[in-house]
Coordinates of C-alpha atoms in Angstrom, one line a residue:
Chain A
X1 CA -47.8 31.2 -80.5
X2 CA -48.7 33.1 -77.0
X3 CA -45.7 31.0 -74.3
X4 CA -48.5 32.6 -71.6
X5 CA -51.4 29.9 -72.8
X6 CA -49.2 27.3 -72.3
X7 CA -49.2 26.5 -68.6
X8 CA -46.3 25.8 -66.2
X9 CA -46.9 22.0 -65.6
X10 CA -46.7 21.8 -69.7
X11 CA -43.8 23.5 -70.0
X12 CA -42.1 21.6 -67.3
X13 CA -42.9 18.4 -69.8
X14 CA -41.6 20.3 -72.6
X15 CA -37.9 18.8 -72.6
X16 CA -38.7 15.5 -72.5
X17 CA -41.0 15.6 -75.0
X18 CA -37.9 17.6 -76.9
X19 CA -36.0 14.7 -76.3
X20 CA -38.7 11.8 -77.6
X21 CA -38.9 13.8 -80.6
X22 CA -35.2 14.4 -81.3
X23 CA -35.1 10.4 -80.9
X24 CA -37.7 9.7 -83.4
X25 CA -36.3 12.1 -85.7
X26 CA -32.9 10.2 -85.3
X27 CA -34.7 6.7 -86.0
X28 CA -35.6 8.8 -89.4
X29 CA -39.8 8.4 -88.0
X30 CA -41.5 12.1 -89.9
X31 CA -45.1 11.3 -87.9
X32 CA -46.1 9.9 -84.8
X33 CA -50.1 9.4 -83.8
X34 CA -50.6 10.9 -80.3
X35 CA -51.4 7.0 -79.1
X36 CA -47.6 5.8 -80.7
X37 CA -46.0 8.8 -78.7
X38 CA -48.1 7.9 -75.6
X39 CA -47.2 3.9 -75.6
X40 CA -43.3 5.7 -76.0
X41 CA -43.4 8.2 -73.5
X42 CA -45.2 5.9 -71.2
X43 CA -47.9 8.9 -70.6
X44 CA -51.8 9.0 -71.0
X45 CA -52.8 9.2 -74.9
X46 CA -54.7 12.0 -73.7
X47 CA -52.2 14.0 -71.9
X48 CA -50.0 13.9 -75.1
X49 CA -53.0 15.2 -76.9
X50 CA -54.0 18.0 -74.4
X51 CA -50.4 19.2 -73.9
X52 CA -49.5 19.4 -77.7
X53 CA -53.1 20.7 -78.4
X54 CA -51.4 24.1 -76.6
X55 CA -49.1 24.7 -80.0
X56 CA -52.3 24.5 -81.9
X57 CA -52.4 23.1 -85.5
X58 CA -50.1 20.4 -85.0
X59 CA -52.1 17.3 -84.9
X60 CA -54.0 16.4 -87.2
X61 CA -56.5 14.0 -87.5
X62 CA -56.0 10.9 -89.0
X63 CA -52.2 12.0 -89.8
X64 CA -51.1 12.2 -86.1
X65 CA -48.2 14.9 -85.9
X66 CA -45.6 16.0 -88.3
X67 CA -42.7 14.9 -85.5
X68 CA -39.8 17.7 -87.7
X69 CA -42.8 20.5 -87.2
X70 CA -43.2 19.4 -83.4
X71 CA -39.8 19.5 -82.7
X72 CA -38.6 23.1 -84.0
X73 CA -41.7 24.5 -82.3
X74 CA -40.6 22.8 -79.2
X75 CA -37.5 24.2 -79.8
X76 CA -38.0 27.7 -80.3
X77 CA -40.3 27.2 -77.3
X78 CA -37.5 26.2 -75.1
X79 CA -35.4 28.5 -76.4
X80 CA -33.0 26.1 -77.9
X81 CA -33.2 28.1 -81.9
X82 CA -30.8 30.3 -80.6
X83 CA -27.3 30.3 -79.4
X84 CA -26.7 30.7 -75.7
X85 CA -22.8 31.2 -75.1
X86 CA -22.1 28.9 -71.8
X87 CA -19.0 29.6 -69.1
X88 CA -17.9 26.8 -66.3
X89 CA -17.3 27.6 -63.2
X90 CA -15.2 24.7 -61.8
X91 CA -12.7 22.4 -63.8
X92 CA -13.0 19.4 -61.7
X93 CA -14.6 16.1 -62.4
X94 CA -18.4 17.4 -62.8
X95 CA -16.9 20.7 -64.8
X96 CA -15.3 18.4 -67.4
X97 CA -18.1 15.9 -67.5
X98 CA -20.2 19.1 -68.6
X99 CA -17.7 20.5 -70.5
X100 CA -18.1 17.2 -72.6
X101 CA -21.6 17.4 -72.6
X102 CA -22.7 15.9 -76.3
X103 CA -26.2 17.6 -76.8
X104 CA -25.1 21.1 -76.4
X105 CA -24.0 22.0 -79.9
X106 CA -27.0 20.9 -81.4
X107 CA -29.7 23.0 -79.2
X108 CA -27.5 26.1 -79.4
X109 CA -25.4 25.5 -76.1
X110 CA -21.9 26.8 -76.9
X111 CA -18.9 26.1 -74.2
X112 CA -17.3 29.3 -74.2
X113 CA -14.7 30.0 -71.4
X114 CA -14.1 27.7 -68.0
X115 CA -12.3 28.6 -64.9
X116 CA -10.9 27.5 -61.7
X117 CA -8.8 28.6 -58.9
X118 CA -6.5 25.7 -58.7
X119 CA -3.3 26.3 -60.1
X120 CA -3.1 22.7 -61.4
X121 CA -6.1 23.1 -63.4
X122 CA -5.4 26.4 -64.8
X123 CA -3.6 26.1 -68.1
X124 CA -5.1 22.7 -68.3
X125 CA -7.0 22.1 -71.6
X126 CA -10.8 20.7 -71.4
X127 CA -12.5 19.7 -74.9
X128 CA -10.1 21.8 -76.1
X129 CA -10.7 24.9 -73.6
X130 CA -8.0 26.2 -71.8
X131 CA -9.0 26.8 -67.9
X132 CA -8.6 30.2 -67.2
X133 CA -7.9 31.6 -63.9
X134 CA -10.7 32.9 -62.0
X135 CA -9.8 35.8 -60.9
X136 CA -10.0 37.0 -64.5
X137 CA -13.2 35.9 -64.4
X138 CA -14.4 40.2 -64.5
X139 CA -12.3 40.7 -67.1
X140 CA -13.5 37.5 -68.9
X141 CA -17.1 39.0 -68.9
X142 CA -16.6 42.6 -70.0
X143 CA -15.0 41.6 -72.7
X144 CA -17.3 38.5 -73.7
X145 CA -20.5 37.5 -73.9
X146 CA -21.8 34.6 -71.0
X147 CA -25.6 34.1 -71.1
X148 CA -25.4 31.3 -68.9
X149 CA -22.9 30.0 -65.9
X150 CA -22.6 26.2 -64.8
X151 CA -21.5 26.2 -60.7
X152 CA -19.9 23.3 -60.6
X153 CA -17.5 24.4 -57.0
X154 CA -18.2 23.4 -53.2
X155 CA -21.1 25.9 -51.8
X156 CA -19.1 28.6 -49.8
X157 CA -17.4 29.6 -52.6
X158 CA -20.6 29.3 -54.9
X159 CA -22.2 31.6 -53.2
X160 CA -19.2 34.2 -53.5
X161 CA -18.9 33.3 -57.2
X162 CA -22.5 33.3 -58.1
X163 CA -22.4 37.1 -56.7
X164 CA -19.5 37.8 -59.0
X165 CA -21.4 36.4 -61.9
X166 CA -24.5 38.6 -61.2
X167 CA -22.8 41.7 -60.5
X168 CA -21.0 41.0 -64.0
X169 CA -24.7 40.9 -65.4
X170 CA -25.0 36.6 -65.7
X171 CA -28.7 36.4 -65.5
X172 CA -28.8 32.9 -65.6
X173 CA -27.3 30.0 -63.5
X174 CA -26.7 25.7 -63.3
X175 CA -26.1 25.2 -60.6
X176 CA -24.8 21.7 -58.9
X177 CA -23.6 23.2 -55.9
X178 CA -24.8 21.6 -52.5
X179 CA -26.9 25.1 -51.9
X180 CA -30.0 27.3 -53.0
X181 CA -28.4 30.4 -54.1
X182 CA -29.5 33.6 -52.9
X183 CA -29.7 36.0 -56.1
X184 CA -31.8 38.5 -57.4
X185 CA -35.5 37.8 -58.3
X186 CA -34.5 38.2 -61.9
X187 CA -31.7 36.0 -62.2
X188 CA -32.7 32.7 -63.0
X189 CA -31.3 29.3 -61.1
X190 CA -31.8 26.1 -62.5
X191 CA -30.7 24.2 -59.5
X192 CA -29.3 20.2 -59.6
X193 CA -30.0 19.2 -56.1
X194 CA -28.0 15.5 -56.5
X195 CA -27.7 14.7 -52.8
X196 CA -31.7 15.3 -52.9
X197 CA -31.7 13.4 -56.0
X198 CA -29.9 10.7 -54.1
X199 CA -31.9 10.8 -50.8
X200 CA -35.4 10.2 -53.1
X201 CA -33.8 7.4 -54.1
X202 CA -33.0 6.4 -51.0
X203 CA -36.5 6.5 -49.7
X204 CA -37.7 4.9 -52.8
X205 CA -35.6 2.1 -52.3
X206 CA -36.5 1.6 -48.8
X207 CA -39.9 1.8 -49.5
X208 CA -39.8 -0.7 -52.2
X209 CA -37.6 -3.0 -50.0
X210 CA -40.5 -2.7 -47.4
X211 CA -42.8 -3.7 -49.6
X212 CA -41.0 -7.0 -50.3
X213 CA -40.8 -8.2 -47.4
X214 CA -44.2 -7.8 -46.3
X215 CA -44.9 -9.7 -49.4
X216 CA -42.5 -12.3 -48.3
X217 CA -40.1 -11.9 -50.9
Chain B
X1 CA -44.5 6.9 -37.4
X2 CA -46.7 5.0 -40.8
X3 CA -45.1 6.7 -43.5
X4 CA -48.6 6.3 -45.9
X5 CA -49.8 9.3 -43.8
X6 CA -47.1 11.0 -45.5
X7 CA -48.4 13.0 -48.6
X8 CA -45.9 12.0 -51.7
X9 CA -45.9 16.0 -52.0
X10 CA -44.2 16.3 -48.3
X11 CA -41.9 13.5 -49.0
X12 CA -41.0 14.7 -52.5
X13 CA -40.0 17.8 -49.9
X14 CA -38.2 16.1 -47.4
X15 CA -34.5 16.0 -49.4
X16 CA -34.2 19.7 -48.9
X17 CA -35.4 19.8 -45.5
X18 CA -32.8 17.2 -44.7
X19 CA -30.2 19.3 -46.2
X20 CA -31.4 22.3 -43.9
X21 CA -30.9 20.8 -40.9
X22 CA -28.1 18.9 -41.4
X23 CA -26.5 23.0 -42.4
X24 CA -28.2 24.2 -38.8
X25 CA -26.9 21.5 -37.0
X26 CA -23.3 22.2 -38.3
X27 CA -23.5 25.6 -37.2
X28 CA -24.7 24.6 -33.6
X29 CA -28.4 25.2 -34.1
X30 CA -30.2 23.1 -31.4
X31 CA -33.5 24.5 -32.2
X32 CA -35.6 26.5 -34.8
X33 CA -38.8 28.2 -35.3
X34 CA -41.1 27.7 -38.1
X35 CA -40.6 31.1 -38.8
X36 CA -36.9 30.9 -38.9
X37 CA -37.1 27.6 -41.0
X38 CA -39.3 29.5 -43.5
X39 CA -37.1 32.6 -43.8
X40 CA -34.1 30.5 -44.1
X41 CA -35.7 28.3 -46.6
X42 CA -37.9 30.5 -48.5
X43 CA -41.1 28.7 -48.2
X44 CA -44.2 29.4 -46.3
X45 CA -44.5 29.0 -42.7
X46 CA -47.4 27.5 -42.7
X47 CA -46.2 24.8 -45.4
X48 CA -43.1 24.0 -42.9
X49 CA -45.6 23.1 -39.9
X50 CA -47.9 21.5 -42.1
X51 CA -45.2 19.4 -43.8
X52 CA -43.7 19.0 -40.6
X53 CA -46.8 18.3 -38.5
X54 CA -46.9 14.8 -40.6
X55 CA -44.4 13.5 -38.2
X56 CA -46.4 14.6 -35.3
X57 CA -45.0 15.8 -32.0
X58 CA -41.6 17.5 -33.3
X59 CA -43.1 21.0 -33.0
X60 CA -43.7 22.2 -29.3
X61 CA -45.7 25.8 -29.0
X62 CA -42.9 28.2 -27.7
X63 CA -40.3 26.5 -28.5
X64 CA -40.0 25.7 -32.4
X65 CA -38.5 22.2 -33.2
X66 CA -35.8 20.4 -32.3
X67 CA -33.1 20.4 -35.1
X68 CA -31.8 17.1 -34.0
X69 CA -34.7 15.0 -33.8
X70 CA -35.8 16.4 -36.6
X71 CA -33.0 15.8 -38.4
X72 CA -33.0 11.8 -37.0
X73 CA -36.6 11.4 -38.1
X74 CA -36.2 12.6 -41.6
X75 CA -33.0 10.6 -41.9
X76 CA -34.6 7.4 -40.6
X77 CA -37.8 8.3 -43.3
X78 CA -35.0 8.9 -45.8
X79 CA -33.5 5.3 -45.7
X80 CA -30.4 7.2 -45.1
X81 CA -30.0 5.6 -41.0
X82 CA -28.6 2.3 -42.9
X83 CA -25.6 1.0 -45.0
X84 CA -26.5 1.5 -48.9
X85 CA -24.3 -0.4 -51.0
X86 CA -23.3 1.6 -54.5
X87 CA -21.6 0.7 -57.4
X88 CA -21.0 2.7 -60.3
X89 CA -21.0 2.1 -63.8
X90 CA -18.7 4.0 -65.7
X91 CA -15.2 5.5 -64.7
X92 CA -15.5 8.7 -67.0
X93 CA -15.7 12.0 -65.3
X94 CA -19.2 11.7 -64.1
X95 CA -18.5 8.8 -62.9
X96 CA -15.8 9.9 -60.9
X97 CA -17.4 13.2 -59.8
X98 CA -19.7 10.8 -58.2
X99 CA -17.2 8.5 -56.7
X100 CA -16.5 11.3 -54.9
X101 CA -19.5 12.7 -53.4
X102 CA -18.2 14.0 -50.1
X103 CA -21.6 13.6 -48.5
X104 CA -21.9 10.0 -49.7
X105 CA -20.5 8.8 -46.1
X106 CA -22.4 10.6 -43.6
X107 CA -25.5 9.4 -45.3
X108 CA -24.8 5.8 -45.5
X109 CA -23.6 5.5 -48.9
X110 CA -20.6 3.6 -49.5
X111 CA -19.2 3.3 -52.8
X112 CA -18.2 -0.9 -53.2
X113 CA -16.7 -0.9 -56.7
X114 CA -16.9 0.9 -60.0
X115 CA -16.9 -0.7 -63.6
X116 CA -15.7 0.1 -66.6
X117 CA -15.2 -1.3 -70.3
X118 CA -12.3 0.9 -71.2
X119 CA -8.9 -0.9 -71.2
X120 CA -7.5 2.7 -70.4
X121 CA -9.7 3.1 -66.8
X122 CA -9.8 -0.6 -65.9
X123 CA -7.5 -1.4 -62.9
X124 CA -7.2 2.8 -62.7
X125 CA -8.0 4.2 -58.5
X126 CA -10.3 6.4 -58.2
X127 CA -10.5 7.6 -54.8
X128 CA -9.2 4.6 -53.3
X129 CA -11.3 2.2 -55.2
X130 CA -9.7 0.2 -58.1
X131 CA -11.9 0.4 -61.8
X132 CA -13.3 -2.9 -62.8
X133 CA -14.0 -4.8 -66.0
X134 CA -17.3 -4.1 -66.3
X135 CA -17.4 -8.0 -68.3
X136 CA -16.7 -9.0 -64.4
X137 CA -20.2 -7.9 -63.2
X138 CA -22.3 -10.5 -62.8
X139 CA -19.5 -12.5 -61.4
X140 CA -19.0 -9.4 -59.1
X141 CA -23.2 -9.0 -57.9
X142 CA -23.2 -12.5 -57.7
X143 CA -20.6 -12.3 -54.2
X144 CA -21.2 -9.0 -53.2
X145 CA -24.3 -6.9 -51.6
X146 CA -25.3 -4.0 -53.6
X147 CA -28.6 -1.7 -53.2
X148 CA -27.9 1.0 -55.6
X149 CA -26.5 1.1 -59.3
X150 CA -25.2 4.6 -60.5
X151 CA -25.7 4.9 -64.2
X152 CA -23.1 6.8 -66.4
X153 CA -22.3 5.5 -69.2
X154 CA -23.9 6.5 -73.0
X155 CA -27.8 5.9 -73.2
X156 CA -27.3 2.5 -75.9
X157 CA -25.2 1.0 -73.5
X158 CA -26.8 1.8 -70.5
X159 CA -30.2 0.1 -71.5
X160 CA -27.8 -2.9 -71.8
X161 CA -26.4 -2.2 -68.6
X162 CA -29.4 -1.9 -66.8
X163 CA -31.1 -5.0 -67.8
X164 CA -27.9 -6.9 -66.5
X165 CA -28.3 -5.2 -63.5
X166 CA -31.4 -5.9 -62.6
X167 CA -31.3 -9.9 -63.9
X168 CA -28.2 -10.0 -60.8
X169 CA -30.7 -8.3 -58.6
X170 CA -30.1 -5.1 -58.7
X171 CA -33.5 -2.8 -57.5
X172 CA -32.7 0.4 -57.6
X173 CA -31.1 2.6 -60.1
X174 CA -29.3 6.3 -60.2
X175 CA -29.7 6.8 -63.5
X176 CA -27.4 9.5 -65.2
X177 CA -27.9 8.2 -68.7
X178 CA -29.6 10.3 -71.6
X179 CA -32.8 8.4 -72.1
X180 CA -35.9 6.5 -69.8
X181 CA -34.6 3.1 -68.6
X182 CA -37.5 0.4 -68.9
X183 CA -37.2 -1.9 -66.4
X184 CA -39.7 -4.0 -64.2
X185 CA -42.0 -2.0 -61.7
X186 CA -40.6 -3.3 -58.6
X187 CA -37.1 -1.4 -59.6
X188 CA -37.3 1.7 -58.7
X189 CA -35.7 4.4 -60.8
X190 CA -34.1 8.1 -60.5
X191 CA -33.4 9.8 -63.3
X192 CA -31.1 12.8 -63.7
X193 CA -31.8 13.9 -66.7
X194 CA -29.3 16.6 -67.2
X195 CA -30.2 17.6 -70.7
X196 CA -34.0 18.1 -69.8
X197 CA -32.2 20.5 -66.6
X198 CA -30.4 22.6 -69.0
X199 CA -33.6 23.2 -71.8
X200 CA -35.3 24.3 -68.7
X201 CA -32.9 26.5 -67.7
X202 CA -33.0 27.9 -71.4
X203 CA -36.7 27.7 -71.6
X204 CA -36.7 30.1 -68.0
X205 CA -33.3 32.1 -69.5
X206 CA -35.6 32.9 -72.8
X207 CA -38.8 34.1 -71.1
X208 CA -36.6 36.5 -68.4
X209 CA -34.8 37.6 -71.1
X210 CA -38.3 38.8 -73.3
X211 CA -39.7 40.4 -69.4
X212 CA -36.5 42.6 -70.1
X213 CA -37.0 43.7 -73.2
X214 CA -40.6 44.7 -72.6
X215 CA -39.6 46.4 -69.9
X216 CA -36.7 48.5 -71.8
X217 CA -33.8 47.1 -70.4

C-alpha cells in the first residue's frame, strides 16, 4: 500500500495500535471486530474503522479483522520488518535501562555498540555489551553499520555528539537529552522531552486538584 | 489569569516554552523578542505571540517580553511554583535514572521514597534515599503526603501497582510502564510510552530512508 494515503495523525496512532495488537496476539485472540478493539483501546468504534480502513482490505464485514494480518502490515508500516542496528550514546542509568529494553529484538531493534566517556563505565559490560570508549566512536562507525543512535548524555555534550553522529552519516536519532537538537533537515529526531513530560503532568495534576476543591472534596 | 481561556493546544505547548526560558534566563537574557523566541525555537512568530498573548500583558511593543515574568507565569500555570511530592516505584535503572533527574529540584519535585520488591535493591541508596519494600506501601501513603507516583516497573505488575496506588490516594501517575493504566477519571495519567517513541522513530527512519533512495543517494 501507498504510506502517502495514510495521513500523519494515523500514523502517529500507528504504534499503539501495534502494541494492542501484539497484546491480543499474545492472549492467542486471531480476530477482533472493530467495536472489541474500540471498547480496548478506549477510542471511537469509528475511528478504529476509519484509520484501519487506510490499509484497505483488512476488515471485513461480519468477521471483524484478522488481528496476525493487521499486525505485520502495521509492522512493515512502521518499519519494524526489518532490522535496524541500534548504538547508545551514554552508559548511565537511562543508557542501561534502554540497553535492557525487552521489545527491541522482536520489532527488529538490535543493540549493537554503546559508549561513554567515563572511564569507570568503559570496559563495563551492559546486557552483555562491552562500553566502548567514545572517542572511538568514528572508528566504531566506518567500520559498522548504526542506523539509529539513542542520546542518552546531559545536553552540551549532545549537541557535540549528535554532530559527530551526523557527520559519521547517523540519519536517525533518540534522543532523551534536555534539548531540541539542531541537525540537518534530513536527519530524523525522535525527541523524549521527560521534564515536559513531567511539567504536563504537573499542570494536569494541578488542574485536577483544582477541580476538587471547588467541588468540595 | 483563568487558565480555561487557555487553548489545551497552547498548554500542550507550554513545557517547551518553559524549558526556553528557563535556558535564556541562565544565560542572562532579561528580555526577548518574538522574533528571537521564534528563531531560537523554530516556530512561527506569529504562533509565539499568539500563544503567548493568552496570558495577556507579557508582550510590550518595542520591547519583546520579559524573560522572567514570563518564565514566573508559566511556572505558576505549570503547577511547578509548589512542593510536589514523588515517589517512585521501582529501583531498576529507570527508576534510578529518574531518582536522579537533576531538574527535579528547581521545579518543585522532591523525590520522598522509592519502592521496590527485590530483596537485592530493598534497603539499597539511591541518591541519598534508601529503597523500600514496596509490601510497606500502603503503610507508607497512609503517613506521608505524596502527589505523584512514578511508574517503572513491568506492565502486569504495574496495573497491580497502580490500583494500590490510587485506593491510598494517589491522583496522579507518571507512568513508565508498557501498557494503558485504567484507572478512575479523576486520576490523571502521563504515559511515556517508550516503545510507541521508538516505532515512530522507525516509522520516520523508514520513510527518509525511501526519500533517499528515490532521490539516488
Amino acid at each position: 500500500m501507498n504510506d502517502i494515503s495514510v495521513s500523519k495523525e494515523v500514523i502517529r496512532r500507528l504504534p499503539r495500535y501495534y502494541r494492542y495488537l501484539e497484546e491480543l496476539k499474545g492472549e492467542g485472540v486471531t480476530r477482533i471486530s472493530s467495536r472489541e478493539l474500540s471498547d480496548r483501546m478506549r477510542v471511537t468504534d469509528s475511528q478504529i474503522r476509519q484509520d484501519l480502513n487506510c490499509f484497505g482490505g483488512f476488515g471485513r464485514t461480519g468477521y471483524g479483522y484478522n488481528v496476525e494480518e493487521l499486525y505485520e502490515e502495521i509492522g512493515k508500516i512502521l518499519g519494524l520488518d526489518r532490522i535496524k542496528h541500534i548504538i547508545l550514546i551514554g552508559a548511565g542509568h537511562l543508557g542501561q535501562a534502554l540497553a535492557n529494553y525487552t521489545n527491541y529484538r522482536r520489532r527488529g531493534f538490535c543493540i549493537e555498540a554503546i559508549f561513554d566517556r567515563d572511564p569507570e563505565k568503559i570496559g563495563m559490560k551492559v546486557y552483555g555489551i562491552e562500553v566502548q570508549d567514545i572517542a572511538g566512536l568514528e572508528a566504531y562507525l566506518s567500520t559498522h553499520e548504526a542506523d539509529i543512535a539513542t542520546i542518552t548524555i546531559p545536553k552540551e555534550e549532545a549537541r557535540i555528539v549528535a554532530k559527530r553522529l551526523v557527520s559519521c552519516g547517523i540519519k536517525a536519532i533518540w534522543n532523551f537529552a534536555h534539548t531540541d537538537l539542531e541537525l540537518p533537515e534530513d536527519v530524523v529526531v525522535e525527541n523524549v522531552h521527560l521534564s515536559e513530560s513531567l511539567m504536563s503532568l504537573s499542570y494536569k495534576a494541578k488542574e485536577q486538584r483544582k477541580k476538587r476543591e471547588e467541588s468540595g472534596q
